[in-house]
XYZ file of C-alpha atoms in Angstrom:
396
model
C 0.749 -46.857 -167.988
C 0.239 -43.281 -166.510
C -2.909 -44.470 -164.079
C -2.349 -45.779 -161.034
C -3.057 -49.482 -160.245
C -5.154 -48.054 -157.451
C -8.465 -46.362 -159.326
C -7.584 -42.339 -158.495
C -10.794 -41.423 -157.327
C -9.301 -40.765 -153.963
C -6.646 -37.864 -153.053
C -4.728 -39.884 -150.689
C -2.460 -38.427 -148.497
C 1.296 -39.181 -147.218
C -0.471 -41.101 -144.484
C 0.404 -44.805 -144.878
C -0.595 -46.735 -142.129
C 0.513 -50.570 -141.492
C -0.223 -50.987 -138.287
C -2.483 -49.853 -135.240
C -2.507 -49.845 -131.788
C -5.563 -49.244 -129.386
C -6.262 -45.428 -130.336
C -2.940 -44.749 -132.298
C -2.006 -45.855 -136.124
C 1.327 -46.274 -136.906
C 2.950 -45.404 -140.753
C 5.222 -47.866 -142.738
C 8.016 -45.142 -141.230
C 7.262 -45.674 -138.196
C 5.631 -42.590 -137.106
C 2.502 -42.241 -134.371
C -0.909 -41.135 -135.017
C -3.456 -40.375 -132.786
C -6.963 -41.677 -134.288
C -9.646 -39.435 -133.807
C -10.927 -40.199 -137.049
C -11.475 -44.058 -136.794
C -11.687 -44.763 -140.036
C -14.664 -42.808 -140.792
C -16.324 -43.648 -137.729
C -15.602 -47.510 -138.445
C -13.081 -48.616 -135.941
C -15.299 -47.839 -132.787
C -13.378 -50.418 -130.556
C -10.139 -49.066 -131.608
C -7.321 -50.997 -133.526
C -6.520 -53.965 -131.307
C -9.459 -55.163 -129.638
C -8.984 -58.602 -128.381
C -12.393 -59.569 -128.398
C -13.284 -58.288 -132.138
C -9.703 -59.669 -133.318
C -10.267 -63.270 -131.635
C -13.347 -63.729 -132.856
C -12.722 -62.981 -136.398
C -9.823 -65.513 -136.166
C -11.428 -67.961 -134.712
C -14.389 -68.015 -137.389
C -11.435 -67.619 -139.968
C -10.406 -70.841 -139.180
C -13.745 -72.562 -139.288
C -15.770 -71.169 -142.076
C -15.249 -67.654 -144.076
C -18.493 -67.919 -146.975
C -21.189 -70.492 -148.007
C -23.888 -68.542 -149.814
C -27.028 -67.502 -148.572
C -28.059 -70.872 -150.179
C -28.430 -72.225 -146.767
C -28.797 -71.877 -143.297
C -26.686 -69.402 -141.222
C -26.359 -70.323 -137.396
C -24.336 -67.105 -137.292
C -26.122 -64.498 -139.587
C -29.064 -66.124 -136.865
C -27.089 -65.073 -133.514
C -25.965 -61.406 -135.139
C -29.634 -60.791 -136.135
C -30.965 -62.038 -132.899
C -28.407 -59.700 -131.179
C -29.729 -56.546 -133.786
C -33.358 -57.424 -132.677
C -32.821 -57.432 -129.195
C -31.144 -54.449 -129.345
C -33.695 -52.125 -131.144
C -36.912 -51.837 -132.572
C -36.350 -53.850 -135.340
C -38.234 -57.333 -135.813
C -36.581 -58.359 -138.873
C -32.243 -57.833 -140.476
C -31.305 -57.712 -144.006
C -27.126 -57.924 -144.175
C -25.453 -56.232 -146.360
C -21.371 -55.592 -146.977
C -21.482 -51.637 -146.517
C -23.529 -48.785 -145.743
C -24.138 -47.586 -149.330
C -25.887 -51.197 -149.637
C -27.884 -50.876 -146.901
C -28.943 -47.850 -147.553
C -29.997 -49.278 -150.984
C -32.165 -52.097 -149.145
C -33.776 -49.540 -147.178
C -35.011 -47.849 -150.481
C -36.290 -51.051 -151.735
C -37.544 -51.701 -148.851
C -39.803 -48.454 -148.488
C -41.379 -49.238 -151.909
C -41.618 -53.042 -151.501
C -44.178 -52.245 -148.765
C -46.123 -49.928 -150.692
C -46.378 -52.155 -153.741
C -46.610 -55.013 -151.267
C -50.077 -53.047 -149.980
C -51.201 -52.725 -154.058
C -50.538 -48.921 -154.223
C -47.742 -48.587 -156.662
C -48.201 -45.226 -157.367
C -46.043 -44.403 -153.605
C -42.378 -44.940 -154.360
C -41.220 -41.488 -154.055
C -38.934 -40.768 -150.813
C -38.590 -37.579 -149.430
C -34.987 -36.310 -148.899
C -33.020 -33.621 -147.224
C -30.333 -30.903 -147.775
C -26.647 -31.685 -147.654
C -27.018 -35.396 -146.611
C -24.868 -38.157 -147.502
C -26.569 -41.518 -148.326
C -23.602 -43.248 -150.272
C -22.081 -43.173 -153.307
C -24.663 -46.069 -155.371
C -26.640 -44.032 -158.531
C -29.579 -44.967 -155.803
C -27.906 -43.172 -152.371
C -26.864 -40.331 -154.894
C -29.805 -39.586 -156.376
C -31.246 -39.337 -153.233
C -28.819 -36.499 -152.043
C -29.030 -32.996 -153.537
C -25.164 -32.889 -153.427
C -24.154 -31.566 -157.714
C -20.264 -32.223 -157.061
C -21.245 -36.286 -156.615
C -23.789 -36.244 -159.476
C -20.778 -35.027 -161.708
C -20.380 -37.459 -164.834
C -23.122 -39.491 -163.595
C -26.182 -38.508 -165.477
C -28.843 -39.141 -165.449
C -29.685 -39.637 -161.854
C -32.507 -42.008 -161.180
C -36.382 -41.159 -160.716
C -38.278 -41.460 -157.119
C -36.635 -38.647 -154.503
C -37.535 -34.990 -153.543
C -35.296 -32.820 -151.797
C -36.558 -30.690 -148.323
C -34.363 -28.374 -146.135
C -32.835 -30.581 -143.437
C -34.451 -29.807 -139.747
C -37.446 -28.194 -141.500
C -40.841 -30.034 -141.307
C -42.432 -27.420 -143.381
C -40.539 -27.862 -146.326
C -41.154 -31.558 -145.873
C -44.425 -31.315 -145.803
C -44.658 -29.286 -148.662
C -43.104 -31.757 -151.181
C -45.729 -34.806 -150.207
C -48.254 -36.048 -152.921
C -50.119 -38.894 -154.052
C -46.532 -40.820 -154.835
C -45.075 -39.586 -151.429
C -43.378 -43.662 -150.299
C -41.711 -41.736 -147.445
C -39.264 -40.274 -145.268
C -35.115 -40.733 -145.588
C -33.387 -38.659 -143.264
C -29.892 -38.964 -141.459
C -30.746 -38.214 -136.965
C -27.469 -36.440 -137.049
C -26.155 -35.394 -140.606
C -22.647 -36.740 -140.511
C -20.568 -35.369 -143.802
C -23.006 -32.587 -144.202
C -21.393 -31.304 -140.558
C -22.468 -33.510 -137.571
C -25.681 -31.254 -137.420
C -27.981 -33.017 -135.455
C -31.895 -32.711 -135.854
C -34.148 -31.096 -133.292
C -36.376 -32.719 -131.614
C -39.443 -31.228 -133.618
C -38.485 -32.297 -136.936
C -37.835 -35.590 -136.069
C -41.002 -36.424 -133.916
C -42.646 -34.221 -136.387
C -41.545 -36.642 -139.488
C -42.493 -39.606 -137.130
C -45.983 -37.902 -137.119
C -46.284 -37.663 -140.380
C -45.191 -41.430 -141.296
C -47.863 -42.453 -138.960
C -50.872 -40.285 -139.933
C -50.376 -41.305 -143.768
C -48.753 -44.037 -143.780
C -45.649 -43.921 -144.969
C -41.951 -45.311 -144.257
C -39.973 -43.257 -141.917
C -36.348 -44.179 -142.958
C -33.362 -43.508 -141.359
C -29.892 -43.621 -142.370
C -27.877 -44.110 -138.815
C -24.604 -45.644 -141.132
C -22.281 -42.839 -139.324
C -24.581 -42.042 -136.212
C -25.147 -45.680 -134.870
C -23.938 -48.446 -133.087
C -23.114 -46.497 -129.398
C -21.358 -43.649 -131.305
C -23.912 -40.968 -129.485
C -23.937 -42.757 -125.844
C -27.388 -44.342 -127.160
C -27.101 -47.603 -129.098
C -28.692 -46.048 -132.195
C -28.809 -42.007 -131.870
C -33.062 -41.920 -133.040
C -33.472 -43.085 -129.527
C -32.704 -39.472 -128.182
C -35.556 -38.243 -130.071
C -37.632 -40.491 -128.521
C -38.668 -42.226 -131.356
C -38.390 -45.464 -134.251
C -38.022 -46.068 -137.206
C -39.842 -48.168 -139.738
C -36.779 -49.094 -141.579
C -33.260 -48.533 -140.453
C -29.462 -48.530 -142.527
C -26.146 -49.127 -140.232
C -22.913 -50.318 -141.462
C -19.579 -48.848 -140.280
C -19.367 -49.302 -136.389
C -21.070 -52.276 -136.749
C -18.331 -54.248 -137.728
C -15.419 -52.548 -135.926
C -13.875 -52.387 -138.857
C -14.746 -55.345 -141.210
C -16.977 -54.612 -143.890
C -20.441 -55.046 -142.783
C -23.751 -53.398 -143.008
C -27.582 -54.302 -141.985
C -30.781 -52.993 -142.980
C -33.306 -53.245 -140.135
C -37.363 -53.091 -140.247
C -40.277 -53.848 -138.585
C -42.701 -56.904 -139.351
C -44.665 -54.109 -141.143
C -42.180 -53.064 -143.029
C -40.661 -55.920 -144.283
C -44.077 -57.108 -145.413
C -43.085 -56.777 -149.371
C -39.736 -57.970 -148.974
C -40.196 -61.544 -149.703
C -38.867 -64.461 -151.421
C -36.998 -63.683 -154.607
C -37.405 -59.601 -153.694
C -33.333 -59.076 -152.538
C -30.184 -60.599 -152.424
C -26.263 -60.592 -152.034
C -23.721 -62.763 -152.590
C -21.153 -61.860 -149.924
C -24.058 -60.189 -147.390
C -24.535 -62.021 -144.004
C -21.164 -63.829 -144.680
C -20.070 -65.953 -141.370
C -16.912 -63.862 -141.417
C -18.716 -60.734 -140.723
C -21.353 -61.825 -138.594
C -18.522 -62.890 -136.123
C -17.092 -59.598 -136.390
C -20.341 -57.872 -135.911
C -21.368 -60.002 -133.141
C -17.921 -59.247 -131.425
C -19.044 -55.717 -131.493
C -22.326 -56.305 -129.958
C -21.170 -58.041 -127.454
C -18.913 -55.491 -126.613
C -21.107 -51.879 -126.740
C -24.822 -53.342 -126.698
C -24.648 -52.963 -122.540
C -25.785 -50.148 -120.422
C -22.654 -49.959 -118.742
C -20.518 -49.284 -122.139
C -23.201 -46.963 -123.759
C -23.159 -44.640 -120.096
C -19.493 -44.547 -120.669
C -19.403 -43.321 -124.544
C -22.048 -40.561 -123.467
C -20.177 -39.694 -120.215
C -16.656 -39.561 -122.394
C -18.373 -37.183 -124.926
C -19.754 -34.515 -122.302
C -16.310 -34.582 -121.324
C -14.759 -34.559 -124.644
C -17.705 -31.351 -125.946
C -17.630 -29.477 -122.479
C -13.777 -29.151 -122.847
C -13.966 -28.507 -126.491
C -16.226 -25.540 -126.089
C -13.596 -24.209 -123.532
C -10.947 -24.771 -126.270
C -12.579 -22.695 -129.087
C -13.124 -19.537 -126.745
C -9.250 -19.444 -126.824
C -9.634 -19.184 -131.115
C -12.264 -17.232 -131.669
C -10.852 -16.681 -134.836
C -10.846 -20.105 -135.781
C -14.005 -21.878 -134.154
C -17.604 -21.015 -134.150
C -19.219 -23.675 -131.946
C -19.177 -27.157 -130.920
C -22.032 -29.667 -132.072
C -22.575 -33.314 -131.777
C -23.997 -36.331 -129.436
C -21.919 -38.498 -127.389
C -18.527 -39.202 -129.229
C -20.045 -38.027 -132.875
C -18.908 -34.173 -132.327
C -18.440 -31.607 -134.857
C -15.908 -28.201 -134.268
C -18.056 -25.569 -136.972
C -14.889 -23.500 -138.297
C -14.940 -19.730 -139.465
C -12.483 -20.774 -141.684
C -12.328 -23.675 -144.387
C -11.786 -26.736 -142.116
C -9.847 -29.026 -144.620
C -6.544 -26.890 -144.884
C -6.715 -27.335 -140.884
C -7.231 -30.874 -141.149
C -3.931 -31.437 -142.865
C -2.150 -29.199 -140.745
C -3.315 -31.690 -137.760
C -2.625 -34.692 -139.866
C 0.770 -33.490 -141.136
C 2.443 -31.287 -138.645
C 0.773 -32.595 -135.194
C 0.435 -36.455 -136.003
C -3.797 -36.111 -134.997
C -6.321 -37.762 -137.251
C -10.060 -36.318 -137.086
C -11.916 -35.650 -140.359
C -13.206 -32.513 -142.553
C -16.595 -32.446 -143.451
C -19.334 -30.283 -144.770
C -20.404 -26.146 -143.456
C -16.297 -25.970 -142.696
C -16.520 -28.704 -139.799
C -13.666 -30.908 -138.132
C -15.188 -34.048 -137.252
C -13.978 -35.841 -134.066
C -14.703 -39.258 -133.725
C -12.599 -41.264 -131.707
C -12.646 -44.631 -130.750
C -15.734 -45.371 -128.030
C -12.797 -47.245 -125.765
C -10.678 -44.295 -125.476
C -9.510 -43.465 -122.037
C -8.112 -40.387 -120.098
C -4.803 -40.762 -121.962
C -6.102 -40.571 -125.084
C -8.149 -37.270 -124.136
C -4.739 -35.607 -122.617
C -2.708 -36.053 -125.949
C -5.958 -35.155 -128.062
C -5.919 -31.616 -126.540
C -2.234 -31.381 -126.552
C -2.159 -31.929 -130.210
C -5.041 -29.595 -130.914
C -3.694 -26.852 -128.433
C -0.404 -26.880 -130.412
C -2.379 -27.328 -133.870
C -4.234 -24.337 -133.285
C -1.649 -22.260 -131.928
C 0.973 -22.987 -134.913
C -2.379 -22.586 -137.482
C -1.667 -19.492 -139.870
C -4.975 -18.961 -141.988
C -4.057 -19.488 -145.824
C -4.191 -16.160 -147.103
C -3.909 -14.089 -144.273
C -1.205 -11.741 -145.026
């Protein structure tokens, strides 16, 4: 066979990790890396948190899957926890962020249809954002290079400039359902929203009534210093995906709504076989009991002033390489004048530091939330001798 056994739909690197330790990964060689890429913004507690990894052992031991055929004591506690925590009255779980995502969709037209007007089911989109990688999540990005080879995409989403209410506004009509929209866009460059647009969007859910939807899979879950990063706007949601954080690490994902909201998702409406598993909602409750505290969300945004204010200190000595510094809490974003990616490896492969490229030529940094002082140090030391070594490809 000339394919690999592994599907190669990913360019994997020389990376190969087996084991990891707090804020560091270690390869099947042996060598050190310092995680500032946390698994996509996944492993938020680090690698060998005793609370996340004693939990999931201890609910290994007693019960792994049932079915949502019957009653879940712990999918019960985690959505309790999710409630509590957020504006939400009601939790959908779900085993990623791509299918939470999808609920939130359904979700958005459920309650139109739900109300008898089945003419709303279109959702108004935005530039450059990254939804997931279902026909659903991406039809509803404008992003060509994933609709490649997967025509035709499917019917019911509109595409506006990101951070422009204008061009929002423009594309609403009779079958307007609502509003999907990322707080801070996370692959399209950590390029957070202003303060207008999203109030402004909120505005406009309210005064027609329509679904504002937001995707917080990367942003959420303490990763800004707020527990879900809409909060620094000020406002809520009507419907809410998260995934990643949630679990610290084990596949989870939730799709949150109010009473209103939820009205047309009823009996019958959704499902999923592995979703709300008791596995996962152990994990997931680990990790609420863990960052859902004042005291842990001050210290995340406190860590990322740090982490920005010494960052934009950094790129004045590259001006060459770095534009500006952008980002909430420990969700940052280095803008390059350069294409980021070729950096990224030279990090990766010649200074042992993990972070992660990502759209308009950004490095993303996203650390574990439990980092400490340590972790900062070598973090700077690695970049400081990554950007010093750096010789632009094709310069010369």
């Amino acid at each position: 066979m000339s394919i690999s056994p592994l599907m190669p739909v990913y360019p994997r690197c020389g990376v190969r990790p087996v084991r990891g330790e707090h804020c560091h990964l270690i390869d099947e060689d042996g060598t050190r890396y310092l995680d500032f890429a946390s698994g996509i913004a996944v492993n938020l507690l680090g690698h060998s948190h005793e609370g996340l990894i004693s939990a999931i052992q201890k609910q290994a031991e007693t019960l792994m899957h049932v079915s949502n055929l019957y009653g879940s004591p712990q999918g019960e506690k985690l959505a309790r926890q999710l409630v509590d925590a957020t504006f939400a009255d009601t939790v959908f779980f779900t085993n990623s962020g791509a299918e939470a995502v999808e609920t939130a969709i359904k979700t958005a037209r459920a309650y139109h249809q739900h109300e008898g007007d089945t003419s709303k089911f279109e959702l108004i989109t935005f530039a450059n954002a990254f939804h997931g990688r279902t026909m659903a999540t991406i039809s509803a990005s404008n992003q060509e290079k994933m609709h490649h080879g997967f025509s035709p995409l499917l019917a019911g989403f509109k595409y506006a400039e990101f951070d422009n209410l204008e061009s929002a506004k423009a594309l609403m009509g009779p079958n307007t359902a609502g509003f999907l929209v990322e707080p801070i866009q996370g692959e399209g460059g950590i390029r957070p929203a202003s303060q207008e647009f999203m109030q402004g969007l909120r505005a406009l859910a309210d005064e027609h009534d329509l679904m504002l939807v937001l995707d917080e899979v990367q942003s959420g879950v303490a990763r800004t210093g707020k527990m879900y990063a809409h909060e620094h706007y000020g406002i809520a949601p009507d419907i809410m995906a998260t995934a990643k954080g949630i679990g610290g690490g084990f596949p989870l994902g939730a799709c949150l709504a109010t009473e209103k909201a939820a009205r047309g998702m009823t009996f019958g409406t959704h499902g999923s076989t592995y979703g709300g598993n008791p596995l996962a909602m152990a994990a997931g409750s680990a990790v609420m009991e863990a960052v859902a505290n004042d005291e842990f969300l001050a210290s995340v945004a406190e860590k990322g002033e740090r982490l920005r204010s010494r960052l934009e200190q950094f790129i004045g000595n590259y001006p060459e390489l770095f534009e500006l510094v952008r980002g909430k809490g420990l969700m940052l974003g280095m803008k390059m004048k350069v294409e980021s990616r070729p950096f990224f490896v030279h990090l990766r492969d010649n200074h042992q530091l993990l972070t992660v490229a990502a759209g308009d030529n950004t490095l993303r940094v996203l650390p574990p939330l439990v980092l400490g002082d340590a972790e900062i140090e070598e973090f700077f030391e690695k970049l400081s001798a990554g950007a010093a070594s750096y010789e632009v490809p094709g310069d010369g």
